[in-house]
Short mmCIF file of C-alpha atoms in Angstrom, two decimals:
data_model
loop_
_atom_site.label_atom_id
_atom_site.label_comp_id
_atom_site.label_asym_id
_atom_site.label_seq_id
_atom_site.Cartn_x
_atom_site.Cartn_y
_atom_site.Cartn_z
CA MET A 1 0.00 0.00 0.00
CA GLU A 2 1.34 3.41 -0.98
CA ARG A 3 2.56 5.75 1.75
CA VAL A 4 0.43 8.85 2.31
CA PHE A 5 1.82 12.20 3.42
CA ALA A 6 -0.23 14.60 5.53
CA PHE A 7 1.16 18.14 5.61
CA THR A 8 -0.33 19.95 8.61
CA ASP A 9 -0.57 23.42 10.02
CA GLU A 10 -2.94 25.18 12.35
CA TYR A 11 -4.80 28.42 12.75
CA GLY A 12 -6.01 29.96 15.96
CA SER A 13 -4.35 31.06 19.12
CA PHE A 14 -3.60 29.45 22.41
CA GLY A 15 -5.40 30.96 25.36
CA TRP A 16 -8.57 30.66 27.37
CA ARG A 17 -9.66 34.27 27.83
CA LEU A 18 -12.15 33.66 25.06
CA ASP A 19 -13.81 37.06 25.46
CA SER A 20 -10.52 38.76 24.49
CA PRO A 21 -10.23 39.86 20.82
CA ASP A 22 -6.67 38.47 20.71
CA VAL A 23 -7.77 34.94 21.61
CA SER A 24 -9.65 32.78 19.12
CA THR A 25 -12.66 30.71 20.15
CA HIS A 26 -11.73 28.04 17.61
CA PHE A 27 -8.58 26.14 16.80
CA ILE A 28 -8.25 24.72 13.29
CA ILE A 29 -5.77 22.10 12.13
CA THR A 30 -5.71 21.26 8.45
CA SER A 31 -3.95 18.37 6.78
CA ILE A 32 -3.18 18.33 3.09
CA ILE A 33 -3.14 14.64 2.14
CA ILE A 34 -1.09 13.47 -0.83
CA GLU A 35 -0.02 10.04 -2.02
CA GLU A 36 3.75 9.63 -1.97
CA SER A 37 4.00 9.17 -5.75
CA LYS A 38 2.38 12.59 -6.28
CA VAL A 39 4.21 14.65 -3.63
CA ASP A 40 6.94 16.02 -5.90
CA ASP A 41 4.53 17.02 -8.69
CA VAL A 42 2.11 18.71 -6.28
CA ARG A 43 5.00 20.47 -4.51
CA ASN A 44 6.30 21.85 -7.83
CA GLN A 45 2.83 23.03 -8.86
CA ALA A 46 2.30 24.62 -5.44
CA ASP A 47 5.63 26.40 -5.72
CA ASP A 48 4.53 27.83 -9.09
CA ILE A 49 1.37 29.16 -7.43
CA ARG A 50 3.46 30.56 -4.58
CA ARG A 51 5.70 32.46 -7.03
CA ARG A 52 2.71 33.86 -8.95
CA PHE A 53 0.79 35.11 -5.93
CA PHE A 54 3.46 35.64 -3.25
CA GLN A 55 6.66 36.12 -5.31
CA THR A 56 9.45 35.27 -2.84
CA GLY A 57 7.22 34.91 0.23
CA GLU A 58 5.24 32.01 1.66
CA ILE A 59 1.69 31.01 0.85
CA LYS A 60 0.25 32.32 4.11
CA SER A 61 -3.33 33.08 4.94
CA LYS A 62 -2.42 36.13 7.04
CA ASN A 63 -0.59 37.65 4.04
CA VAL A 64 -3.90 37.73 2.16
CA GLY A 65 -5.89 39.04 5.13
CA LYS A 66 -9.38 40.22 4.26
CA ASP A 67 -8.72 40.53 0.53
CA HIS A 68 -11.43 38.01 -0.36
CA ARG A 69 -11.05 38.47 -4.11
CA ARG A 70 -7.36 37.55 -3.94
CA ARG A 71 -8.06 34.66 -1.55
CA LYS A 72 -10.63 33.24 -3.96
CA LEU A 73 -8.18 33.49 -6.88
CA ILE A 74 -5.53 31.60 -4.89
CA LEU A 75 -8.01 28.98 -3.70
CA ASN A 76 -9.17 28.38 -7.27
CA GLU A 77 -5.57 27.68 -8.30
CA LEU A 78 -4.83 25.50 -5.26
CA MET A 79 -7.96 23.41 -5.81
CA LYS A 80 -6.56 22.29 -9.19
CA LEU A 81 -3.80 20.40 -7.36
CA ASP A 82 -4.09 16.69 -6.57
CA PHE A 83 -4.58 16.63 -2.80
CA THR A 84 -7.32 16.03 -0.27
CA ILE A 85 -8.10 18.42 2.56
CA PHE A 86 -8.72 17.07 6.06
CA PRO A 87 -9.64 19.95 8.40
CA VAL A 88 -10.47 19.63 12.07
CA VAL A 89 -12.17 22.57 13.78
CA ILE A 90 -12.17 22.58 17.57
CA ASP A 91 -14.48 24.90 19.47
CA LYS A 92 -12.41 25.84 22.51
CA ARG A 93 -15.52 27.05 24.33
CA SER A 94 -16.57 23.41 24.74
CA MET A 95 -13.21 22.43 26.24
CA THR A 96 -12.79 24.88 29.12
CA GLN A 97 -13.37 22.15 31.71
CA TYR A 98 -10.12 20.36 30.72
CA LYS A 99 -7.66 21.99 33.12
CA GLY A 100 -4.59 20.30 31.60
CA LEU A 101 -5.14 22.22 28.38
CA GLN A 102 -4.48 25.54 30.10
CA TYR A 103 -0.77 24.89 29.49
CA LYS A 104 0.43 25.86 26.02
CA LYS A 105 2.55 22.74 25.35
CA SER A 106 -0.20 20.38 26.51
CA PHE A 107 -2.76 22.30 24.44
CA TYR A 108 -0.80 21.97 21.18
CA LYS A 109 0.08 18.31 21.77
CA PHE A 110 -3.50 17.37 22.63
CA MET A 111 -5.09 19.28 19.74
CA ASN A 112 -2.65 17.94 17.15
CA ASN A 113 -3.03 14.41 18.47
CA ILE A 114 -6.77 14.57 17.71
CA VAL A 115 -5.90 15.05 14.03
CA HIS A 116 -3.03 12.57 14.02
CA LYS A 117 -5.19 9.86 15.61
CA GLU A 118 -7.82 10.22 12.88
CA LEU A 119 -5.17 10.18 10.17
CA ARG A 120 -3.58 7.04 11.63
CA LYS A 121 -6.98 5.33 11.60
CA ALA A 122 -7.49 6.20 7.93
CA PHE A 123 -4.01 5.43 6.56
CA ASN A 124 -1.75 2.48 7.41
CA ASN A 125 1.42 3.97 5.90
CA LEU A 126 1.44 7.58 7.00
CA THR A 127 3.99 10.34 7.32
CA VAL A 128 2.78 13.49 9.04
CA VAL A 129 4.80 16.56 8.10
CA ALA A 130 4.01 19.29 10.62
CA ASP A 131 5.06 22.91 10.64
CA GLU A 132 7.88 23.52 13.09
CA ILE A 133 6.66 25.09 16.31
CA GLY A 134 8.65 26.06 19.35
CA ASN A 135 12.24 25.01 20.01
CA ASN A 136 13.95 21.65 19.45
CA ASP A 137 13.17 20.42 22.98
CA TYR A 138 9.47 21.07 22.45
CA MET A 139 9.44 19.38 19.05
CA GLU A 140 11.21 16.34 20.49
CA SER A 141 8.65 16.16 23.32
CA PHE A 142 5.88 16.56 20.73
CA LYS A 143 7.32 13.69 18.67
CA LYS A 144 7.56 11.51 21.79
CA TYR A 145 3.93 12.33 22.63
CA PHE A 146 2.93 11.41 19.05
CA GLU A 147 4.69 8.05 19.30
CA GLU A 148 3.29 7.26 22.75
CA HIS A 149 -0.26 8.03 21.66
CA SER A 150 -0.06 6.16 18.34
CA GLU A 151 -2.34 3.21 17.94
CA PRO A 152 -0.33 0.06 17.26
CA PHE A 153 -0.43 -0.90 13.59
CA ASN A 154 -0.49 -4.35 12.14
CA LEU A 155 2.61 -5.80 10.45
CA PHE A 156 1.96 -3.78 7.30
CA GLY A 157 1.47 -0.32 8.72
CA GLU A 158 3.60 2.40 10.19
CA SER A 159 3.42 6.09 10.93
CA GLU A 160 6.01 8.73 11.48
CA LEU A 161 6.16 12.42 12.26
CA TRP A 162 8.50 14.95 10.67
CA PHE A 163 8.84 18.65 11.26
CA GLU A 164 9.43 21.05 8.41
CA ASP A 165 9.93 24.79 8.39
CA SER A 166 7.03 26.15 6.37
CA LYS A 167 9.40 28.58 4.63
CA SER A 168 10.95 25.65 2.78
CA ASP A 169 7.86 23.60 1.93
CA PRO A 170 4.92 24.97 -0.08
CA LEU A 171 2.81 21.94 0.94
CA VAL A 172 2.96 22.97 4.61
CA GLN A 173 2.17 26.48 3.38
CA ILE A 174 -0.99 25.21 1.68
CA ALA A 175 -2.08 23.70 5.01
CA ASP A 176 -1.52 27.12 6.61
CA PHE A 177 -3.55 28.82 3.89
CA MET A 178 -6.43 26.37 4.17
CA SER A 179 -6.52 26.57 7.97
CA GLY A 180 -6.56 30.35 7.88
CA THR A 181 -9.24 30.43 5.21
#
């Protein structure tokens, strides 16, 4: 069975003062799912779109802001690429009773694991490529958390987690754009 790659990024802020304008009530994690044999082609096509709409910058939702006309143009181009979108939207207002999530590191690990668990259920041979967040110690602890919370696969399945700086991968950038949209 062909390996599947899930490029992930999130939108929304950490924090529980949900009445504050700086704190989002929702947290969105989007995975862009691509079969391994198509990753290079989709990456090259995405990079062409990046150059057309963002020149030397990243495909980032915040760089488009409230320019809905431009966002729609970019989305129309991105939707021509051969990937599947798997978004998860979490309403933080329904999670205020979970005291462990008041800590930033626990929050990000828990929220991302929701997505990773669903992806692991759907795909036996999976590589999750997540946007780098925090420092190396945090990413190592995140990877350990991912491995500890992975469901055991049968003899034919495996999953792994990589981190990639979004600046160097337009597929992680697409996940950012979709989450922000």
